[in-house]
PDB file of C-alpha atoms in Angstrom:
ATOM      1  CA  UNK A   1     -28.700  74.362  15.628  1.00  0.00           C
ATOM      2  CA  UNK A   2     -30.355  72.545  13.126  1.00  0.00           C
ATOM      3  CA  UNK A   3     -34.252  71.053  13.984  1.00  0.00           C
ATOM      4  CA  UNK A   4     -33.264  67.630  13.222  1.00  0.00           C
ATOM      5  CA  UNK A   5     -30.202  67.184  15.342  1.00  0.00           C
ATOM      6  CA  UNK A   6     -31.602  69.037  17.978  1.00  0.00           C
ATOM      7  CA  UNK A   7     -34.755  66.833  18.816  1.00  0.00           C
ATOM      8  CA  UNK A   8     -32.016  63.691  17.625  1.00  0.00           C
ATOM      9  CA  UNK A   9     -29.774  64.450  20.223  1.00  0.00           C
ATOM     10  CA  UNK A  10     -33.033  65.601  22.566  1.00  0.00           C
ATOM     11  CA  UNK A  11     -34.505  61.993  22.282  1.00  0.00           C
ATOM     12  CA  UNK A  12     -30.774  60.505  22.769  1.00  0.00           C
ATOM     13  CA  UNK A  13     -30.645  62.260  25.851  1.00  0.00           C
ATOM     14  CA  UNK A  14     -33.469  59.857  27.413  1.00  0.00           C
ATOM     15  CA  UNK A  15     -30.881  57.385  27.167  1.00  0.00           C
ATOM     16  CA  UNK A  16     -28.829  58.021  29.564  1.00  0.00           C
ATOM     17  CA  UNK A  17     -31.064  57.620  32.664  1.00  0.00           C
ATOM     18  CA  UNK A  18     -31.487  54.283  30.942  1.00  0.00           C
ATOM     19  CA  UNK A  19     -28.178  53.334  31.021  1.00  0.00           C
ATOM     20  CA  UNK A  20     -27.200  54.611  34.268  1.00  0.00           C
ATOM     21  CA  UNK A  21     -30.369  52.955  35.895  1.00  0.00           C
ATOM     22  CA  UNK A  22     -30.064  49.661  34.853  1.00  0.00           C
ATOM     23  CA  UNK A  23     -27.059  48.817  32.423  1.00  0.00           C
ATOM     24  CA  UNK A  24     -24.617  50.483  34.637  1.00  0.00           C
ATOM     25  CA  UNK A  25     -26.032  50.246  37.956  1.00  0.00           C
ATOM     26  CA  UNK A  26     -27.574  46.994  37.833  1.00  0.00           C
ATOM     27  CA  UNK A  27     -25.763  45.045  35.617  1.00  0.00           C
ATOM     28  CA  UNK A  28     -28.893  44.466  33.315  1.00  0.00           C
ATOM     29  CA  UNK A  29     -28.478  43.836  29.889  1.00  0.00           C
ATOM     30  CA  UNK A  30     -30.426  45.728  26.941  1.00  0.00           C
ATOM     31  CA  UNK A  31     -32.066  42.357  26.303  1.00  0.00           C
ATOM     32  CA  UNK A  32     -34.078  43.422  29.324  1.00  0.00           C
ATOM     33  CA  UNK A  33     -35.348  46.139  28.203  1.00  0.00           C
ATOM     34  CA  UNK A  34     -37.273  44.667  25.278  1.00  0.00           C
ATOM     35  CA  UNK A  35     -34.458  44.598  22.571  1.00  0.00           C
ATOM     36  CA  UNK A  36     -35.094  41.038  21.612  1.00  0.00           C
ATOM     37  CA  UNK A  37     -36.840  38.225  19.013  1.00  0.00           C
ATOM     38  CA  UNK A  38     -40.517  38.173  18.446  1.00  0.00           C
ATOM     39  CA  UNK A  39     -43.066  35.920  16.477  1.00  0.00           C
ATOM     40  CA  UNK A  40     -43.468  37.656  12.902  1.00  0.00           C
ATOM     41  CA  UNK A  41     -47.327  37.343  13.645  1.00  0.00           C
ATOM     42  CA  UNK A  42     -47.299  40.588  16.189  1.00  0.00           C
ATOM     43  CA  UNK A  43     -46.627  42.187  12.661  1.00  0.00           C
ATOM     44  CA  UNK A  44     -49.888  41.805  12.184  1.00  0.00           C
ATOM     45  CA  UNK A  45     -51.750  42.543  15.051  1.00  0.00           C
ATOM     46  CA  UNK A  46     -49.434  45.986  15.115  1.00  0.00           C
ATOM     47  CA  UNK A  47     -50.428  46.512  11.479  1.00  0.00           C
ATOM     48  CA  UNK A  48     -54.418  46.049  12.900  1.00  0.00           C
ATOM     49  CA  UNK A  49     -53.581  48.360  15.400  1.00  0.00           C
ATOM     50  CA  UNK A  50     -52.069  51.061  13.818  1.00  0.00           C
ATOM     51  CA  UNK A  51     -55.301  51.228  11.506  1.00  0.00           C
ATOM     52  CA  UNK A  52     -57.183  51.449  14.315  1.00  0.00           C
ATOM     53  CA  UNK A  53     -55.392  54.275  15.509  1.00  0.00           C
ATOM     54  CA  UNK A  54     -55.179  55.885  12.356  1.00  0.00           C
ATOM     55  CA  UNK A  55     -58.866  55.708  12.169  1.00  0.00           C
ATOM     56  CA  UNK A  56     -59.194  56.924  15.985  1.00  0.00           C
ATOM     57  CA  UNK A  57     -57.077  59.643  15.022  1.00  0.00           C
ATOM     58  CA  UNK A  58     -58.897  60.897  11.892  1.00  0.00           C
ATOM     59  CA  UNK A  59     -62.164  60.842  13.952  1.00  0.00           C
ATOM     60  CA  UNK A  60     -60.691  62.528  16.845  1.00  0.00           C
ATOM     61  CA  UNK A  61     -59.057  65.741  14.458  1.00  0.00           C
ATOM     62  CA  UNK A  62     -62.275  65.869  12.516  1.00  0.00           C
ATOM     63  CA  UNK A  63     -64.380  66.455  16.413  1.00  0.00           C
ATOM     64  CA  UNK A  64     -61.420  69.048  17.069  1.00  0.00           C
ATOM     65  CA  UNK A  65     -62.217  70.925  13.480  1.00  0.00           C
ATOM     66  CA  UNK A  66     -64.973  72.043  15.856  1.00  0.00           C
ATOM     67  CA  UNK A  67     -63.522  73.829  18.411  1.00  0.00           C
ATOM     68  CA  UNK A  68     -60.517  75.251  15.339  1.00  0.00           C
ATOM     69  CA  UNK A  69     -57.913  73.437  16.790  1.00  0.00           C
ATOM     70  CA  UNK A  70     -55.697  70.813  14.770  1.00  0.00           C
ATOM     71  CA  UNK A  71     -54.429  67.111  16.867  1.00  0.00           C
ATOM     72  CA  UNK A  72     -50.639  67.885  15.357  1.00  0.00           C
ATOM     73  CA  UNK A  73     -48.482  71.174  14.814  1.00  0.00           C
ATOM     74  CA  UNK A  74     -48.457  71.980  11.217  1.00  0.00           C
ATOM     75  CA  UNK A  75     -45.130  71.099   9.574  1.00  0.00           C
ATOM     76  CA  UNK A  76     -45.043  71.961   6.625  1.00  0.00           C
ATOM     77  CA  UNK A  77     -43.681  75.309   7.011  1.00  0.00           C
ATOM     78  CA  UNK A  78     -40.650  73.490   8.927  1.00  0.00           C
ATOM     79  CA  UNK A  79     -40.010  71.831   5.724  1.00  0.00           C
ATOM     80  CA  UNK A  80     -40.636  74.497   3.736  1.00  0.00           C
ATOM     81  CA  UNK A  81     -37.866  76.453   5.775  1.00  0.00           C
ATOM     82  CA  UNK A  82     -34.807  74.098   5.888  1.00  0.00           C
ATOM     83  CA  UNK A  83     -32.385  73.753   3.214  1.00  0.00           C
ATOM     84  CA  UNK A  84     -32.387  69.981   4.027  1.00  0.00           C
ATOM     85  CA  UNK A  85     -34.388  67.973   5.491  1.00  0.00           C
ATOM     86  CA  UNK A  86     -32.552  64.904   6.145  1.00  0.00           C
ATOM     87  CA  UNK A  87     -31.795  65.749   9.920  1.00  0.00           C
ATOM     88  CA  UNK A  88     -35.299  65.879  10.751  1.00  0.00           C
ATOM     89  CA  UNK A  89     -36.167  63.054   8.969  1.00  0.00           C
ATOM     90  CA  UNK A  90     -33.772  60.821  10.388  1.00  0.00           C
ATOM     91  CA  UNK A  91     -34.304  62.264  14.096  1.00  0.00           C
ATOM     92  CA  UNK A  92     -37.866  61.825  13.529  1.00  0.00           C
ATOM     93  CA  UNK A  93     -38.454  58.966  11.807  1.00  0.00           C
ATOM     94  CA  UNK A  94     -35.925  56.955  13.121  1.00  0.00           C
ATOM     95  CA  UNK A  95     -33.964  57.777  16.696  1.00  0.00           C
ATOM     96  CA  UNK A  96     -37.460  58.965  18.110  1.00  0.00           C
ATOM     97  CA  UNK A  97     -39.041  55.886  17.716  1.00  0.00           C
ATOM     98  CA  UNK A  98     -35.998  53.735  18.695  1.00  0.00           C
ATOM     99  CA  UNK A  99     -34.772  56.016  21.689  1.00  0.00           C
ATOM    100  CA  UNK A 100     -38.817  56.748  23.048  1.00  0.00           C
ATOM    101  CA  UNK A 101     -39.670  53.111  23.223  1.00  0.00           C
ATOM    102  CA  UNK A 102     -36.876  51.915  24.971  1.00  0.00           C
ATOM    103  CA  UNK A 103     -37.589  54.792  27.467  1.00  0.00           C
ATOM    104  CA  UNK A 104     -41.310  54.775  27.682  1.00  0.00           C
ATOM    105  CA  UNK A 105     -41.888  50.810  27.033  1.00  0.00           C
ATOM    106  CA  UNK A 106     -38.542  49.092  27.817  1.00  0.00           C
ATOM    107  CA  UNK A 107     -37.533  51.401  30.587  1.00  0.00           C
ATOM    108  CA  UNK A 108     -40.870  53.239  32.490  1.00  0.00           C
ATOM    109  CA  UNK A 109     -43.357  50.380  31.465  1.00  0.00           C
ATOM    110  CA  UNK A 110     -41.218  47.344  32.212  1.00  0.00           C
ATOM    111  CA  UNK A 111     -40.330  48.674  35.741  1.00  0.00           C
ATOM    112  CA  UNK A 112     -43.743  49.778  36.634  1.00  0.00           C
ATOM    113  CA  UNK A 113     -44.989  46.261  35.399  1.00  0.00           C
ATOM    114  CA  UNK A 114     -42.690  45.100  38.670  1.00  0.00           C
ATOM    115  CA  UNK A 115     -45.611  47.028  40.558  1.00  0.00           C
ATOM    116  CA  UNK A 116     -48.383  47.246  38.519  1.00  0.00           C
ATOM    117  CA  UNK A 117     -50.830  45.388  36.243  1.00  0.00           C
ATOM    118  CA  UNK A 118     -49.882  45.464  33.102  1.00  0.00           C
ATOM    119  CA  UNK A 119     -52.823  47.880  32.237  1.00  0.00           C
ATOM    120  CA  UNK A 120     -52.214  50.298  34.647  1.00  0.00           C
ATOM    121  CA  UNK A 121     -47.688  49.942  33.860  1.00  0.00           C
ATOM    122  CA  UNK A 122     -48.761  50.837  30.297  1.00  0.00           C
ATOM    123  CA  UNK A 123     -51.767  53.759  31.215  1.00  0.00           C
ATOM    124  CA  UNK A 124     -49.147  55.272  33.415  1.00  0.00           C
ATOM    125  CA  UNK A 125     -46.039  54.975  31.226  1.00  0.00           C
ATOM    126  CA  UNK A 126     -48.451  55.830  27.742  1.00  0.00           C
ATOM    127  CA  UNK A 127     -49.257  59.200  29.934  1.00  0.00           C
ATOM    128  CA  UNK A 128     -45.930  59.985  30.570  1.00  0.00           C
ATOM    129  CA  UNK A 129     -45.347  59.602  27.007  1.00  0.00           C
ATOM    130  CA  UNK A 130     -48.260  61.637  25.813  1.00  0.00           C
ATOM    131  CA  UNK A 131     -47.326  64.510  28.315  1.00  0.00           C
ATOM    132  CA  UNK A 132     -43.705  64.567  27.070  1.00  0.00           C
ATOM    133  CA  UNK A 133     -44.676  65.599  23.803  1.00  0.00           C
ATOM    134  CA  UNK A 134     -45.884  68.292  24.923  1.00  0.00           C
ATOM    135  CA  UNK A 135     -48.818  68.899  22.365  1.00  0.00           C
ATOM    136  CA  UNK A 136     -52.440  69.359  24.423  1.00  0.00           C
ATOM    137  CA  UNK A 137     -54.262  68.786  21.877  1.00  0.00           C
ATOM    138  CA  UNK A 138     -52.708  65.599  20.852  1.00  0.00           C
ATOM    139  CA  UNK A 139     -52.803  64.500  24.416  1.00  0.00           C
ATOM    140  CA  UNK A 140     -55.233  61.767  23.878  1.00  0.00           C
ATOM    141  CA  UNK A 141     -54.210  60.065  20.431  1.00  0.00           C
ATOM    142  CA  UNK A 142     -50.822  59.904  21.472  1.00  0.00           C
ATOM    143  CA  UNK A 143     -51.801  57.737  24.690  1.00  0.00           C
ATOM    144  CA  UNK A 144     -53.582  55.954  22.950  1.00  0.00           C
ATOM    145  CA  UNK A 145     -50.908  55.422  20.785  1.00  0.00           C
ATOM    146  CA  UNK A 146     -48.110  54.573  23.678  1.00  0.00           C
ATOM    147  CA  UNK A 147     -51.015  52.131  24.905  1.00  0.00           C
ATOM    148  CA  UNK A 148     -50.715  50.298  22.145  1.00  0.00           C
ATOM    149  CA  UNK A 149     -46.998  50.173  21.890  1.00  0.00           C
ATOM    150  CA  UNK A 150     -47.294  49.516  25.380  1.00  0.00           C
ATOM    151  CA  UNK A 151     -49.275  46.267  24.419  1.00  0.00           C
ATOM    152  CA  UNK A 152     -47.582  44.922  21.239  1.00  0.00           C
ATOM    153  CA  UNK A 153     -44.596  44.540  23.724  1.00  0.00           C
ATOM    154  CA  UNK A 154     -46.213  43.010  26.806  1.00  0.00           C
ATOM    155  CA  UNK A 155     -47.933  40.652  23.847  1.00  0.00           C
ATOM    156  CA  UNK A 156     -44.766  40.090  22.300  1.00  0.00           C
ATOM    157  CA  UNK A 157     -42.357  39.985  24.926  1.00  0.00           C
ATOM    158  CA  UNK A 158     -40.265  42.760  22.421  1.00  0.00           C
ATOM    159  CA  UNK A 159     -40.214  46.544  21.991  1.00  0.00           C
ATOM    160  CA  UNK A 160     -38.892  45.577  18.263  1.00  0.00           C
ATOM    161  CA  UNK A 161     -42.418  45.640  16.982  1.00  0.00           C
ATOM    162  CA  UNK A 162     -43.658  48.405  19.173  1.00  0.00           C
ATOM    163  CA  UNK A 163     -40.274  50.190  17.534  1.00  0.00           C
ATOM    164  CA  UNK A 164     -41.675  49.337  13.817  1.00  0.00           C
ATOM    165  CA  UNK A 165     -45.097  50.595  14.170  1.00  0.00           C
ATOM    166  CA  UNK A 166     -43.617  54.052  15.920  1.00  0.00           C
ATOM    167  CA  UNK A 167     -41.510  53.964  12.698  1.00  0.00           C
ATOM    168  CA  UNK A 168     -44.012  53.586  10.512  1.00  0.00           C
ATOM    169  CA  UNK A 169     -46.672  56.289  12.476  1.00  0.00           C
ATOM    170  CA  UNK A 170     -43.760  59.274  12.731  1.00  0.00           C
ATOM    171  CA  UNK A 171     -42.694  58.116   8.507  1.00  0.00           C
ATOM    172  CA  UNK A 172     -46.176  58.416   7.333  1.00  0.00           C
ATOM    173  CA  UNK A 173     -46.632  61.794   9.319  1.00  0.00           C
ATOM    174  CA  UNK A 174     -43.436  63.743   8.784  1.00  0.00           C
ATOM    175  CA  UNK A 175     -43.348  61.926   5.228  1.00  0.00           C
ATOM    176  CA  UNK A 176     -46.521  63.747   4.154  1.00  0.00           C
ATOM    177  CA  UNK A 177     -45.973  66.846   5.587  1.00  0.00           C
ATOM    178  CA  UNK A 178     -42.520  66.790   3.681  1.00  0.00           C
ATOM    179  CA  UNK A 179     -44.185  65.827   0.005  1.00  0.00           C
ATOM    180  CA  UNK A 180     -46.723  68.296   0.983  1.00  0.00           C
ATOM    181  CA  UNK A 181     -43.928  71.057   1.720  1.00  0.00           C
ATOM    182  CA  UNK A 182     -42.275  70.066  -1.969  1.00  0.00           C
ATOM    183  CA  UNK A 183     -45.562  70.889  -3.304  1.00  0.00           C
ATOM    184  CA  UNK A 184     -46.432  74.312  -1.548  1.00  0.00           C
ATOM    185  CA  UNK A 185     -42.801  75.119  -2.646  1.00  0.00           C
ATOM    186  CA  UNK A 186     -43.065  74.435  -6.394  1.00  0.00           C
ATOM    187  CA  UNK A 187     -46.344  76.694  -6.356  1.00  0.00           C
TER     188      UNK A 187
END
């Protein structure tokens, strides 16, 4: 099985508790669950965010230079091995980010927010999605990351723009490390 359509249909997967949980069972529509209008303005402050975390990020990989450890998996030698790399892409790029925040931020943190402070709904539920990617050393940026999704949608009242920074984070990453596998390839 192809990379690609095996993490796509991984992530796709994390629907169906979803749908079971609250569309079936409850009646609830995916409105609920964050799928809905926003002010164009939380654009912004997820733009000012995403720099921040970028910048978090670059700090944090250059303190774990130290110890010979990298924050991310190097991918460039996935690319380098497919004959296309469209399915990873796509899965990547596009049904992770859609499928993980209505999980992790319409799903885990709007029902823990029936409990919880927000802060606490989106430090558990950010956790949860750290753990799941299951990279130790990325442990820490990704929470922080899932915070902030976490916050653009109790801000906005919509997982859309937590959904377009994700986009934009997993586009710039795998988009790199694609161009960069072109390169080592032509050399």
């Amino acid at each position: 099985l192809k990379p690609g359509l095996f993490i796509g249909f991984s992530e796709l997967l994390l629907l169906v508790p979803v749908w079971w949980l609250t569309v079936r069972k409850y009646g609830v529509k995916w409105k609920a669950l964050g799928l809905r209008r926003f002010a164009g303005g939380f654009i912004g402050l997820g733009c000012g965010l995403m720099i921040l975390s970028f910048l978090f990020n670059a700090m944090y990989g250059a303190f774990l230079t130290l110890f010979d450890l990298e924050v991310q998996p190097d991918l460039i030698p996935v690319f380098t091995e497919l004959d296309s790399p469209w399915w990873l892409l796509i899965a990547g790029v596009i049904v992770a980010p859609v499928v993980e925040e209505i999980f992790f931020r319409g799903f885990v943190f709007s029902g823990l927010r029936n409990r919880y402070s927000w802060r606490k709904a989106a430090a558990i539920s950010s956790l949860l999605f750290a753990l799941v990617h299951l990279q130790p050393a990325a442990l820490i940026p990704i929470f922080f990351l899932g915070y902030i999704f976490a916050y653009l949608y109790y801000r906005s009242n919509s997982i859309i723009p937590a959904i377009l920074m994700h986009v934009s984070t997993n586009g710039l990453a795998l988009g790199a490390a694609y161009l960069l596998s072109i390169a080592e390839k032509s050399t």
